[in-house]
Tab-separated table of C-alpha atoms in Angstrom:
chain	number	residue	atom	x	y	z
A	126	MET	CA	-51.334	-36.162	8.537
A	127	GLN	CA	-49.276	-37.727	5.781
A	128	ARG	CA	-47.112	-40.803	5.377
A	129	HIS	CA	-43.839	-40.469	3.477
A	130	THR	CA	-41.389	-43.107	2.392
A	131	PHE	CA	-37.767	-42.362	3.288
A	132	SER	CA	-34.351	-43.929	3.089
A	133	PRO	CA	-33.322	-45.616	6.324
A	134	ARG	CA	-29.994	-44.566	7.772
A	135	PRO	CA	-27.378	-47.049	6.494
A	136	ASN	CA	-26.347	-48.090	10.015
A	137	TRP	CA	-29.777	-47.765	11.601
A	138	LYS	CA	-29.579	-51.055	13.459
A	139	GLU	CA	-26.403	-50.027	15.207
A	140	LEU	CA	-27.827	-46.591	15.957
A	141	VAL	CA	-31.020	-47.810	17.560
A	142	GLU	CA	-29.204	-50.514	19.496
A	143	GLN	CA	-26.924	-47.857	20.958
A	144	VAL	CA	-29.932	-46.244	22.606
A	145	GLY	CA	-31.374	-49.462	23.984
A	146	LEU	CA	-33.671	-50.578	21.169
A	147	THR	CA	-32.186	-54.026	20.825
A	148	PHE	CA	-35.444	-55.689	19.741
A	149	HIS	CA	-35.792	-53.877	16.416
A	150	SER	CA	-35.926	-56.963	14.207
A	151	PRO	CA	-37.958	-59.907	15.504
A	152	PRO	CA	-37.892	-63.190	13.553
A	153	SER	CA	-41.112	-62.200	11.807
A	154	GLY	CA	-39.543	-59.117	10.189
A	155	VAL	CA	-38.795	-55.524	11.063
A	156	TYR	CA	-40.332	-53.842	14.078
A	157	TRP	CA	-38.513	-50.494	14.041
A	158	ASP	CA	-39.252	-49.244	10.523
A	159	GLU	CA	-37.652	-46.002	9.383
A	160	SER	CA	-38.338	-46.671	5.708
A	161	ALA	CA	-41.301	-44.360	6.262
A	162	TYR	CA	-42.367	-41.615	8.621
A	163	TYR	CA	-45.555	-39.756	9.432
A	164	GLU	CA	-45.769	-36.012	9.104
A	165	LEU	CA	-48.231	-34.259	11.389
A	166	THR	CA	-49.190	-30.614	11.399
A	167	ALA	CA	-48.729	-28.478	14.508
A	168	LYS	CA	-52.531	-28.249	14.722
A	169	GLU	CA	-52.846	-32.017	14.617
A	170	VAL	CA	-50.291	-32.342	17.405
A	171	ASP	CA	-52.337	-29.891	19.464
A	172	GLU	CA	-55.435	-31.946	18.753
A	173	LEU	CA	-53.743	-35.175	19.869
A	174	GLU	CA	-52.365	-33.557	22.989
A	175	ALA	CA	-55.677	-32.001	23.965
A	176	GLY	CA	-57.566	-35.188	23.130
A	177	ALA	CA	-55.299	-37.329	25.307
A	178	ASN	CA	-55.492	-34.901	28.220
A	179	THR	CA	-59.272	-34.863	27.927
A	180	LEU	CA	-59.469	-38.650	27.735
A	181	HIS	CA	-57.276	-39.049	30.787
A	182	GLN	CA	-59.648	-36.857	32.783
A	183	LEU	CA	-62.662	-38.754	31.477
A	184	CYS	CA	-61.026	-42.022	32.512
A	185	ILE	CA	-60.375	-40.691	36.010
A	186	GLU	CA	-64.035	-39.671	36.289
A	187	ALA	CA	-65.161	-43.057	35.010
A	188	ALA	CA	-62.858	-44.793	37.482
A	189	GLN	CA	-64.422	-42.776	40.294
A	190	LYS	CA	-67.822	-44.004	39.105
A	191	VAL	CA	-66.602	-47.591	39.268
A	192	VAL	CA	-65.376	-47.015	42.813
A	193	ASP	CA	-68.583	-45.278	43.894
A	194	ASN	CA	-70.799	-47.993	42.471
A	195	GLY	CA	-68.606	-50.985	43.218
A	196	TRP	CA	-68.648	-52.075	39.576
A	197	TRP	CA	-65.790	-54.531	40.078
A	198	ASN	CA	-67.548	-57.292	38.159
A	199	ARG	CA	-67.994	-55.046	35.138
A	200	LEU	CA	-64.199	-54.851	34.910
A	201	GLY	CA	-63.547	-58.458	35.851
A	202	ILE	CA	-61.573	-57.360	38.894
A	203	PRO	CA	-61.092	-60.084	41.520
A	204	GLU	CA	-62.552	-59.386	44.924
A	205	ALA	CA	-59.142	-59.833	46.558
A	206	ALA	CA	-57.845	-56.817	44.654
A	207	VAL	CA	-60.569	-54.394	45.757
A	208	SER	CA	-59.075	-53.274	49.054
A	209	SER	CA	-55.684	-52.556	47.439
A	210	ILE	CA	-57.332	-50.622	44.634
A	211	LEU	CA	-59.380	-48.567	47.068
A	212	ARG	CA	-56.419	-47.813	49.308
A	213	SER	CA	-54.230	-46.717	46.404
A	214	TRP	CA	-57.075	-44.724	44.869
A	215	ASN	CA	-57.951	-42.932	48.071
A	216	GLU	CA	-54.313	-42.165	48.814
A	217	ASP	CA	-53.703	-41.151	45.206
A	218	ASP	CA	-50.626	-43.343	44.865
A	219	PHE	CA	-48.035	-42.126	42.400
A	220	SER	CA	-48.669	-42.976	38.755
A	221	LEU	CA	-45.812	-42.639	36.328
A	222	TYR	CA	-47.187	-43.336	32.893
A	223	GLY	CA	-49.724	-44.776	30.489
A	224	ARG	CA	-50.346	-44.868	26.754
A	225	PHE	CA	-53.582	-44.137	24.951
A	226	ASP	CA	-54.023	-45.956	21.669
A	227	LEU	CA	-55.953	-43.594	19.429
A	228	ALA	CA	-57.496	-43.932	15.989
A	229	TYR	CA	-56.608	-40.783	14.095
A	230	ASP	CA	-56.112	-39.707	10.488
A	231	GLY	CA	-56.174	-35.924	10.809
A	232	LYS	CA	-59.685	-35.725	9.353
A	233	GLY	CA	-61.590	-35.914	12.617
A	234	PRO	CA	-60.947	-35.935	16.354
A	235	PRO	CA	-58.754	-38.693	17.806
A	236	LYS	CA	-60.839	-41.617	19.032
A	237	LEU	CA	-59.963	-43.780	22.006
A	238	LEU	CA	-59.304	-47.409	21.147
A	239	GLU	CA	-57.906	-48.394	24.553
A	240	TYR	CA	-55.808	-47.169	27.439
A	241	ASN	CA	-52.647	-49.124	28.258
A	242	ALA	CA	-52.388	-47.658	31.710
A	243	ASP	CA	-50.578	-50.400	33.616
A	244	THR	CA	-47.701	-51.870	31.598
A	245	PRO	CA	-47.342	-49.905	28.361
A	246	THR	CA	-44.326	-50.616	26.185
A	247	ALA	CA	-43.048	-49.156	22.878
A	248	LEU	CA	-41.527	-46.546	25.180
A	249	ILE	CA	-37.867	-46.590	24.132
A	250	GLU	CA	-39.019	-46.258	20.534
A	251	ALA	CA	-41.200	-43.255	21.262
A	252	ALA	CA	-39.044	-41.474	23.833
A	253	VAL	CA	-35.530	-42.114	22.551
A	254	ALA	CA	-35.135	-43.920	19.212
A	255	GLN	CA	-37.393	-41.650	17.197
A	256	TRP	CA	-35.905	-38.570	18.890
A	257	PHE	CA	-32.404	-39.538	17.733
A	258	TRP	CA	-33.830	-40.430	14.306
A	259	LEU	CA	-35.187	-36.877	14.088
A	260	GLN	CA	-31.840	-35.356	15.088
A	261	SER	CA	-29.966	-37.253	12.413
A	262	SER	CA	-32.574	-37.095	9.639
A	263	PHE	CA	-34.534	-33.826	10.099
A	264	SER	CA	-32.683	-31.883	12.757
A	265	GLY	CA	-34.506	-28.616	12.118
A	266	LEU	CA	-37.981	-30.081	12.531
A	267	ASP	CA	-40.016	-30.918	15.571
A	268	GLN	CA	-41.617	-33.941	17.166
A	269	PHE	CA	-44.419	-34.438	19.681
A	270	ASN	CA	-42.045	-35.913	22.202
A	271	SER	CA	-41.025	-34.618	25.603
A	272	ILE	CA	-41.406	-38.070	27.113
A	273	HIS	CA	-37.846	-38.381	28.358
A	274	GLU	CA	-37.652	-35.176	30.326
A	275	ARG	CA	-41.205	-35.641	31.629
A	276	LEU	CA	-40.252	-39.053	32.983
A	277	ILE	CA	-37.287	-37.598	34.833
A	278	ALA	CA	-39.449	-34.796	36.200
A	279	ALA	CA	-42.091	-37.293	37.298
A	280	TRP	CA	-39.601	-39.432	39.239
A	281	LYS	CA	-38.456	-36.322	41.076
A	282	GLN	CA	-41.903	-36.135	42.658
A	283	LEU	CA	-40.912	-39.174	44.714
A	284	GLY	CA	-38.100	-37.322	46.437
A	285	SER	CA	-35.311	-39.675	47.406
A	286	GLY	CA	-34.777	-43.294	48.393
A	287	ARG	CA	-34.594	-46.532	46.477
A	288	ILE	CA	-36.849	-47.754	43.684
A	289	TYR	CA	-36.683	-51.359	42.468
A	290	PHE	CA	-37.264	-52.055	38.773
A	291	SER	CA	-38.788	-55.354	37.934
A	292	SER	CA	-39.698	-57.254	34.778
A	293	ILE	CA	-39.768	-60.876	33.722
A	294	ARG	CA	-36.644	-62.693	32.636
A	295	GLU	CA	-35.666	-63.349	29.056
A	296	PHE	CA	-37.958	-60.851	27.344
A	297	ALA	CA	-35.646	-58.314	25.796
A	298	GLU	CA	-38.327	-55.695	25.215
A	299	ASP	CA	-39.511	-55.805	28.796
A	300	GLU	CA	-36.005	-55.843	30.246
A	301	GLN	CA	-34.909	-52.930	28.107
A	302	THR	CA	-38.053	-50.941	28.889
A	303	ALA	CA	-37.574	-51.436	32.619
A	304	LEU	CA	-33.912	-50.527	32.252
A	305	TYR	CA	-34.773	-47.354	30.366
A	306	LEU	CA	-37.175	-46.312	33.094
A	307	GLN	CA	-34.529	-47.152	35.679
A	308	ASP	CA	-32.218	-44.857	33.740
A	309	THR	CA	-34.658	-41.946	33.918
A	310	CYS	CA	-35.214	-42.581	37.635
A	311	HIS	CA	-31.469	-42.629	38.213
A	312	GLN	CA	-31.162	-39.319	36.380
A	313	ALA	CA	-33.835	-37.937	38.677
A	314	GLY	CA	-31.470	-38.567	41.571
A	315	LEU	CA	-33.041	-41.633	43.162
A	316	GLU	CA	-31.292	-44.882	43.996
A	317	THR	CA	-32.307	-47.750	41.745
A	318	THR	CA	-31.971	-51.524	41.794
A	319	GLN	CA	-32.966	-54.078	39.195
A	320	ILE	CA	-34.686	-57.290	40.238
A	321	PHE	CA	-36.529	-59.812	38.099
A	322	ILE	CA	-40.136	-60.294	39.102
A	323	GLU	CA	-39.437	-63.995	39.673
A	324	ASP	CA	-36.707	-63.108	42.203
A	325	ILE	CA	-38.902	-61.017	44.465
A	326	GLY	CA	-39.078	-62.808	47.769
A	327	TRP	CA	-41.660	-63.021	50.522
A	328	ASP	CA	-40.272	-62.990	54.044
A	329	ALA	CA	-42.958	-64.744	56.043
A	330	GLN	CA	-41.377	-63.859	59.370
A	331	ARG	CA	-41.265	-60.141	58.729
A	332	GLU	CA	-44.299	-60.144	56.383
A	333	ARG	CA	-42.685	-58.137	53.634
A	334	PHE	CA	-41.448	-58.448	50.093
A	335	VAL	CA	-37.656	-58.586	49.907
A	336	ASP	CA	-34.872	-58.490	47.356
A	337	LEU	CA	-32.228	-61.136	46.799
A	338	ASP	CA	-30.333	-59.994	49.865
A	339	GLY	CA	-33.357	-60.054	52.089
A	340	VAL	CA	-33.703	-56.281	52.088
A	341	GLN	CA	-37.272	-54.971	52.262
A	342	ILE	CA	-38.741	-53.695	48.994
A	343	GLU	CA	-40.655	-50.526	49.761
A	344	ARG	CA	-41.190	-49.082	46.273
A	345	CYS	CA	-41.155	-51.124	43.130
A	346	PHE	CA	-41.763	-50.348	39.490
A	347	LYS	CA	-43.170	-53.498	37.895
A	348	LEU	CA	-43.512	-54.156	34.201
A	349	TYR	CA	-45.887	-56.931	35.024
A	350	PRO	CA	-49.685	-56.675	34.827
A	351	TRP	CA	-51.766	-56.428	37.941
A	352	GLU	CA	-54.274	-58.921	36.589
A	353	TRP	CA	-51.524	-61.541	36.450
A	354	MET	CA	-50.176	-60.685	39.899
A	355	TRP	CA	-53.589	-61.212	41.462
A	356	HIS	CA	-53.735	-64.749	40.109
A	357	GLU	CA	-50.300	-65.858	41.264
A	358	GLN	CA	-48.963	-67.388	44.453
A	359	PHE	CA	-47.911	-64.125	46.089
A	360	ALA	CA	-51.314	-62.509	45.508
A	361	GLN	CA	-52.220	-63.515	49.059
A	362	TYR	CA	-49.619	-61.043	50.379
A	363	LEU	CA	-50.387	-58.079	48.133
A	364	SER	CA	-52.935	-56.503	50.440
A	365	GLN	CA	-50.910	-56.850	53.614
A	366	ALA	CA	-47.473	-55.852	52.301
A	367	ALA	CA	-46.567	-52.190	52.451
A	368	VAL	CA	-45.010	-51.978	48.992
A	369	ARG	CA	-45.871	-48.944	46.872
A	370	TRP	CA	-46.092	-50.438	43.407
A	371	ILE	CA	-45.604	-48.400	40.261
A	372	GLU	CA	-47.995	-48.465	38.499
A	373	PRO	CA	-50.353	-48.493	41.519
A	374	ALA	CA	-53.275	-50.874	41.928
A	375	TRP	CA	-55.808	-48.173	41.003
A	376	LYS	CA	-54.486	-48.289	37.441
A	377	MET	CA	-56.404	-51.579	37.137
A	378	LEU	CA	-59.467	-49.403	36.723
A	379	LEU	CA	-58.053	-47.644	33.660
A	380	SER	CA	-56.076	-50.419	32.029
A	381	ASN	CA	-59.193	-52.399	31.367
A	382	LYS	CA	-61.357	-52.302	28.277
A	383	GLY	CA	-64.357	-52.849	30.519
A	384	LEU	CA	-64.042	-49.121	31.173
A	385	LEU	CA	-64.898	-48.312	27.545
A	386	PRO	CA	-68.667	-48.984	27.807
A	387	ILE	CA	-68.704	-47.086	31.088
A	388	LEU	CA	-67.067	-44.104	29.405
A	389	TRP	CA	-69.684	-44.180	26.642
A	390	GLU	CA	-72.494	-44.395	29.237
A	391	LEU	CA	-71.136	-41.408	31.137
A	392	PHE	CA	-70.164	-39.302	28.137
A	393	PRO	CA	-72.354	-40.431	25.209
A	394	GLY	CA	-71.426	-38.822	21.926
A	395	HIS	CA	-68.142	-37.422	23.211
A	396	PRO	CA	-65.955	-36.616	20.173
A	397	ASN	CA	-62.975	-38.553	21.524
A	398	LEU	CA	-64.927	-41.732	22.231
A	399	LEU	CA	-66.261	-44.503	20.054
A	400	PRO	CA	-69.616	-46.059	20.917
A	401	CYS	CA	-68.918	-49.093	23.089
A	402	PHE	CA	-71.191	-51.547	24.853
A	403	ASP	CA	-71.253	-54.693	26.943
A	404	SER	CA	-73.173	-56.474	24.166
A	405	PRO	CA	-73.020	-56.243	20.356
A	406	ALA	CA	-76.754	-55.531	19.913
A	407	PRO	CA	-76.611	-51.693	19.646
A	408	LEU	CA	-73.925	-51.840	16.923
A	409	ALA	CA	-76.059	-53.519	14.246
A	410	GLY	CA	-73.646	-56.228	13.260
A	411	THR	CA	-70.578	-54.051	12.674
A	412	PHE	CA	-68.176	-53.798	15.582
A	413	VAL	CA	-64.862	-54.802	17.086
A	414	ARG	CA	-65.046	-57.359	19.884
A	415	LYS	CA	-62.281	-56.968	22.461
A	416	PRO	CA	-61.503	-58.891	25.656
A	417	LYS	CA	-61.715	-56.718	28.751
A	418	LEU	CA	-58.187	-57.787	29.604
A	419	SER	CA	-55.807	-58.605	26.783
A	420	ARG	CA	-52.458	-57.564	25.403
A	421	GLU	CA	-50.852	-56.861	22.056
A	422	GLY	CA	-53.990	-57.222	19.976
A	423	SER	CA	-54.808	-60.750	21.113
A	424	ASN	CA	-58.308	-62.230	20.819
A	425	ILE	CA	-59.695	-59.303	18.799
A	426	THR	CA	-62.484	-59.879	16.278
A	427	VAL	CA	-63.632	-57.407	13.616
A	428	VAL	CA	-67.186	-58.016	12.488
A	429	GLU	CA	-68.827	-56.252	9.554
A	430	GLY	CA	-72.424	-56.796	8.585
A	431	GLY	CA	-72.588	-59.740	10.939
A	432	ARG	CA	-69.595	-61.429	9.313
A	433	THR	CA	-66.146	-61.847	10.881
A	434	VAL	CA	-63.618	-60.185	8.593
A	435	GLU	CA	-60.521	-60.270	10.812
A	436	SER	CA	-59.601	-61.941	14.061
A	437	THR	CA	-56.590	-62.781	16.164
A	438	GLY	CA	-55.965	-65.702	18.501
A	439	GLY	CA	-54.724	-65.728	22.032
A	440	GLU	CA	-55.455	-66.743	25.574
A	441	TYR	CA	-57.609	-63.852	26.736
A	442	GLY	CA	-61.319	-63.350	27.185
A	443	GLU	CA	-61.985	-65.100	30.477
A	444	GLU	CA	-63.221	-61.838	32.049
A	445	GLY	CA	-65.624	-61.169	29.172
A	446	PHE	CA	-65.698	-58.879	26.131
A	447	VAL	CA	-66.728	-55.396	25.073
A	448	TYR	CA	-68.090	-54.321	21.685
A	449	GLN	CA	-66.761	-51.133	20.159
A	450	ALA	CA	-67.750	-49.311	16.979
A	451	VAL	CA	-65.244	-49.460	14.158
A	452	ALA	CA	-63.105	-46.308	13.994
A	453	PRO	CA	-63.684	-44.451	10.717
A	454	CYS	CA	-60.075	-43.865	9.689
A	455	GLU	CA	-58.311	-43.621	6.373
A	456	GLU	CA	-55.542	-45.945	5.270
A	457	PHE	CA	-52.058	-44.610	4.555
A	458	ALA	CA	-50.541	-46.529	1.633
A	459	GLY	CA	-52.431	-49.580	2.773
A	460	ASN	CA	-51.433	-49.177	6.425
A	461	HIS	CA	-53.586	-48.612	9.474
A	462	PRO	CA	-51.730	-46.415	11.962
A	463	VAL	CA	-52.507	-46.338	15.670
A	464	LEU	CA	-51.269	-43.302	17.549
A	465	GLY	CA	-49.975	-44.119	21.005
A	466	VAL	CA	-50.097	-40.912	23.019
A	467	TRP	CA	-48.066	-41.094	26.211
A	468	ILE	CA	-49.373	-39.761	29.480
A	469	ILE	CA	-46.619	-38.988	31.978
A	470	ALA	CA	-47.677	-37.947	35.476
A	471	HIS	CA	-51.224	-37.268	34.236
A	472	GLU	CA	-50.264	-35.121	31.237
A	473	ALA	CA	-49.826	-35.884	27.537
A	474	ALA	CA	-46.101	-35.940	26.669
A	475	GLY	CA	-45.599	-37.397	23.217
A	476	VAL	CA	-46.654	-39.875	20.592
A	477	GLY	CA	-45.410	-43.083	18.993
A	478	ILE	CA	-47.022	-44.422	15.850
A	479	ARG	CA	-47.398	-48.101	15.026
A	480	GLU	CA	-48.877	-49.297	11.765
A	481	ASP	CA	-50.009	-52.536	10.212
A	482	THR	CA	-51.662	-53.678	7.028
A	483	SER	CA	-54.106	-55.438	9.328
A	484	ARG	CA	-56.714	-53.359	11.094
A	485	ILE	CA	-55.679	-55.042	14.329
A	486	THR	CA	-52.514	-53.641	15.861
A	487	GLY	CA	-50.526	-56.477	17.402
A	488	ASN	CA	-47.030	-57.220	18.587
A	489	GLN	CA	-45.852	-57.601	14.992
A	490	SER	CA	-47.009	-54.110	13.988
A	491	ARG	CA	-44.208	-51.776	12.971
A	492	PHE	CA	-43.117	-48.653	14.832
A	493	VAL	CA	-42.704	-45.749	12.416
A	494	PRO	CA	-41.215	-42.402	13.509
A	495	HIS	CA	-42.951	-39.061	13.060
A	496	LEU	CA	-42.236	-35.353	12.816
A	497	PHE	CA	-44.017	-32.071	12.392
A	498	TYR	CA	-43.126	-28.668	11.032
A	499	PRO	CA	-43.072	-26.102	13.857
A	500	ARG	CA	-45.201	-23.035	13.461
B	168	MET	CA	-41.867	-26.740	20.608
B	169	LYS	CA	-43.052	-30.123	21.789
B	170	ARG	CA	-39.913	-32.169	21.910
B	171	SER	CA	-37.243	-33.110	24.376
B	172	ARG	CA	-34.328	-30.729	24.157
B	173	ASN	CA	-31.770	-33.274	25.180
B	174	VAL	CA	-32.067	-37.029	25.595
B	175	VAL	CA	-29.197	-38.523	27.585
B	176	LEU	CA	-28.922	-42.177	28.553
B	177	VAL	CA	-26.763	-43.089	31.523
B	178	LEU	CA	-27.593	-46.715	32.234
B	179	SER	CA	-29.494	-48.119	29.277
B	180	GLY	CA	-27.191	-46.946	26.531
B	181	ALA	CA	-24.228	-48.377	28.395
B	182	LEU	CA	-25.908	-51.732	28.843
B	183	ALA	CA	-27.007	-51.929	25.234
B	184	SER	CA	-23.436	-51.484	24.121
B	185	GLY	CA	-22.193	-54.026	26.602
B	186	THR	CA	-20.056	-51.815	28.808
B	187	LEU	CA	-21.733	-52.600	32.086
B	188	ALA	CA	-19.544	-55.502	33.126
B	189	GLY	CA	-19.971	-57.691	36.144
B	190	CYS	CA	-23.739	-57.716	36.428
B	191	ASN	CA	-24.166	-61.444	35.867
B	192	ALA	CA	-27.445	-63.055	36.723
B	193	PRO	CA	-27.385	-64.935	39.997
B	194	SER	CA	-25.873	-68.364	39.567
B	195	ASP	CA	-28.481	-70.062	41.674
B	196	PRO	CA	-30.802	-67.685	43.445
B	197	GLU	CA	-33.072	-70.247	45.060
B	198	VAL	CA	-30.944	-72.969	46.535
B	199	TRP	CA	-29.546	-72.582	49.986
B	200	GLN	CA	-26.095	-74.127	50.123
B	201	ARG	CA	-23.545	-74.889	52.740
B	202	ILE	CA	-20.400	-73.343	51.409
B	203	ASP	CA	-17.413	-75.650	51.263
B	204	PRO	CA	-14.178	-73.908	52.289
B	205	ASN	CA	-12.291	-76.551	50.309
B	206	GLY	CA	-14.368	-75.922	47.188
B	207	THR	CA	-13.366	-73.677	44.317
B	208	TYR	CA	-15.797	-70.924	43.310
B	209	THR	CA	-15.762	-68.846	40.163
B	210	ASN	CA	-15.862	-65.092	40.192
B	211	ASN	CA	-19.396	-63.791	40.845
B	212	TYR	CA	-20.741	-67.172	41.857
B	213	TYR	CA	-24.015	-66.262	43.565
B	214	VAL	CA	-25.393	-67.763	46.744
B	215	SER	CA	-28.786	-66.539	47.868
B	216	GLY	CA	-28.451	-64.571	51.069
B	217	ALA	CA	-24.651	-64.547	50.945
B	218	GLY	CA	-24.120	-62.609	47.720
B	219	TYR	CA	-21.527	-62.782	44.959
B	220	TYR	CA	-18.164	-64.486	45.272
B	221	HIS	CA	-15.225	-62.230	44.504
B	222	ALA	CA	-12.497	-64.672	43.567
B	223	GLY	CA	-9.697	-62.175	44.083
B	224	TYR	CA	-10.859	-61.510	47.641
B	225	HIS	CA	-11.877	-65.081	48.640
B	226	GLY	CA	-15.267	-64.056	49.981
B	227	TRP	CA	-18.889	-63.172	49.261
B	228	TYR	CA	-20.171	-59.596	48.860
B	229	PRO	CA	-23.574	-58.025	48.212
B	230	TYR	CA	-22.777	-56.783	44.687
B	231	PRO	CA	-21.108	-58.550	41.751
B	232	CYS	CA	-17.412	-58.004	41.312
B	233	ASN	CA	-16.946	-54.909	39.177
B	234	TYR	CA	-20.603	-53.937	39.464
B	235	PHE	CA	-20.735	-50.330	38.257
B	236	ASP	CA	-22.754	-47.643	39.958
B	237	PRO	CA	-22.508	-44.266	38.212
B	238	ASN	CA	-22.432	-42.502	41.571
B	239	ARG	CA	-19.952	-44.704	43.340
B	240	GLY	CA	-17.856	-46.432	40.697
B	241	TYR	CA	-16.804	-50.090	40.536
B	242	TYR	CA	-17.432	-52.487	43.401
B	243	HIS	CA	-14.906	-55.147	44.348
B	244	GLY	CA	-13.777	-56.680	47.595
B	245	GLY	CA	-16.313	-54.762	49.615
B	246	THR	CA	-15.325	-51.283	48.483
B	247	TRP	CA	-16.103	-48.879	45.674
B	248	SER	CA	-13.322	-47.760	43.391
B	249	SER	CA	-12.895	-45.499	40.393
B	250	THR	CA	-11.370	-48.385	38.426
B	251	PRO	CA	-12.538	-51.952	37.883
B	252	GLU	CA	-10.711	-54.943	39.287
B	253	PRO	CA	-8.661	-56.465	36.452
B	254	GLU	CA	-10.274	-59.879	37.176
B	255	THR	CA	-7.033	-61.776	36.841
B	256	VAL	CA	-8.434	-64.343	39.295
B	257	ASN	CA	-11.258	-66.313	37.686
B	258	ALA	CA	-11.756	-68.805	40.510
B	259	SER	CA	-10.409	-69.464	43.992
B	260	ARG	CA	-11.138	-71.045	47.361
B	261	PRO	CA	-12.843	-68.943	50.015
B	262	THR	CA	-11.178	-68.401	53.325
B	263	VAL	CA	-12.531	-70.555	56.130
B	264	SER	CA	-14.002	-67.549	57.900
B	265	ALA	CA	-15.592	-66.231	54.693
B	266	ALA	CA	-17.157	-69.630	53.973
B	267	ARG	CA	-18.510	-69.828	57.498
B	268	GLU	CA	-19.881	-66.307	57.411
B	269	ALA	CA	-21.507	-66.777	53.985
B	270	THR	CA	-23.067	-70.078	55.050
B	271	ALA	CA	-24.502	-68.370	58.097
B	272	ARG	CA	-25.945	-65.535	56.024
B	273	ALA	CA	-27.454	-67.904	53.501
B	274	GLY	CA	-28.901	-70.015	56.271
B	275	ALA	CA	-30.365	-66.968	57.972
B	276	VAL	CA	-32.216	-66.050	54.834
B	277	ARG	CA	-33.450	-69.601	54.506
B	278	SER	CA	-34.574	-69.930	58.104
B	279	GLY	CA	-36.335	-66.599	57.769
B	280	LEU	CA	-38.717	-68.436	55.434
B	281	ILE	CA	-38.092	-66.301	52.428
B	282	SER	CA	-39.805	-67.849	49.454
B	283	ARG	CA	-39.375	-66.753	45.854
B	284	GLY	CA	-41.011	-67.338	42.532
B	285	GLY	CA	-44.442	-66.246	43.718
B	286	PHE	CA	-44.651	-63.785	40.849
B	287	GLY	CA	-43.833	-64.508	37.256
B	288	SER	CA	-45.685	-67.745	36.643
B	289	SER	CA	-47.872	-66.072	34.009
B	290	ALA	CA	-44.695	-65.069	32.214
B	291	ARG	CA	-45.265	-63.885	28.705
B	292	HIS	CA	-44.352	-60.580	27.185
B	293	ALA	CA	-45.939	-58.354	29.787
B	294	GLY	CA	-46.070	-55.036	27.968
B	295	SER	CA	-49.048	-53.719	26.084
């Protein structure tokens, strides 16, 4: 694994906007950064793919353990959510996607940092923008990226009918991500309708969620976290309404850093896992403290030798924290890359790399494209 | 080979470049209104339960004027067409019957006790 500097395409902003990446340059700087790229080897791509597939299976096994033992408190899951989780788990409700964040430098096996299994973003960048970057910059080379066609294939599993696509208003990244997924669903041959999450209605007479025209919503992709939904006004209807949500409620078991200590308990010493515990004691003063439920690197603290060396603010941590060993990874020209391996319909489908000079990957971290030389 | 062989965007590329016309956000999704047949309404004025006002057709319809569906084309005046409405009429008065019908539809939604805004109060960037 190597990092190379490279000349950005002169009209790169226009090019990435044309494929839906309109949020490439936030006020804080550049988010889409093609002034560099990562080169992987075919063997490293195999290792990432196999590691992600293995981790997904481990997570499913760990989730089953949570269900069997009723460890809802360990994950900070509200009691009201349990029946919906169990129903969706037992009926194996359709899951479209998720993204593992892995620590990896090519020197050792990829290590799980967390699983964004409910509302992962950085999807347009990974599936589309970096694919077009490869075509225009290194057209003969390859990329670990079959995300787009896997998404279309996954939607086809749902047959026919209408899927609603929902995100919050006025967040370009979320709107564009939901729109991109709507695009792939449309290409799979299903009917699609956009609705903002705030516009979803509850019809008390018919006891169903409805769209702006009062039509029943039966299947809805939501780019909105389950843990928020369960604390909002309409939470009271979630268990009784017959909506099939995408992602399903059972993904609350995976998209939760409370699962990390459980994974380590079940599979101690596994090469794709970092030691992780419910308390800092076993880690001898050097660890990363993470909220069980948080987003975009918020409320993370890096402690070395008992001393806090980096931390981020935020509003998370109410459900408690986990304590994870520090991943032993090399820097690349002063940057710390995190490899986001996409799982589509339960299989690894591609990678997007974000990097930061901080060891904590947050919403300001840059997305850098990648390639590899085919065998 | 571990890459997509062909990435094609049908909806999202079009929207990013601004070619999906007529998909305005609802003007006022929450408020139930009695529609005034003597009032003037702009094209795509939205009334919850009634739909979008098509100024050229003096009535309310379920989709915005010139809403584009790749399978069906452009929507205007209650039908799908291969070409968009030129939108030469920016505002107009509804017919009496259209106003009455739209008021009834909006009222039906209201009396059905449809409430909105029950999700989204935690609104921040929701991705991870």
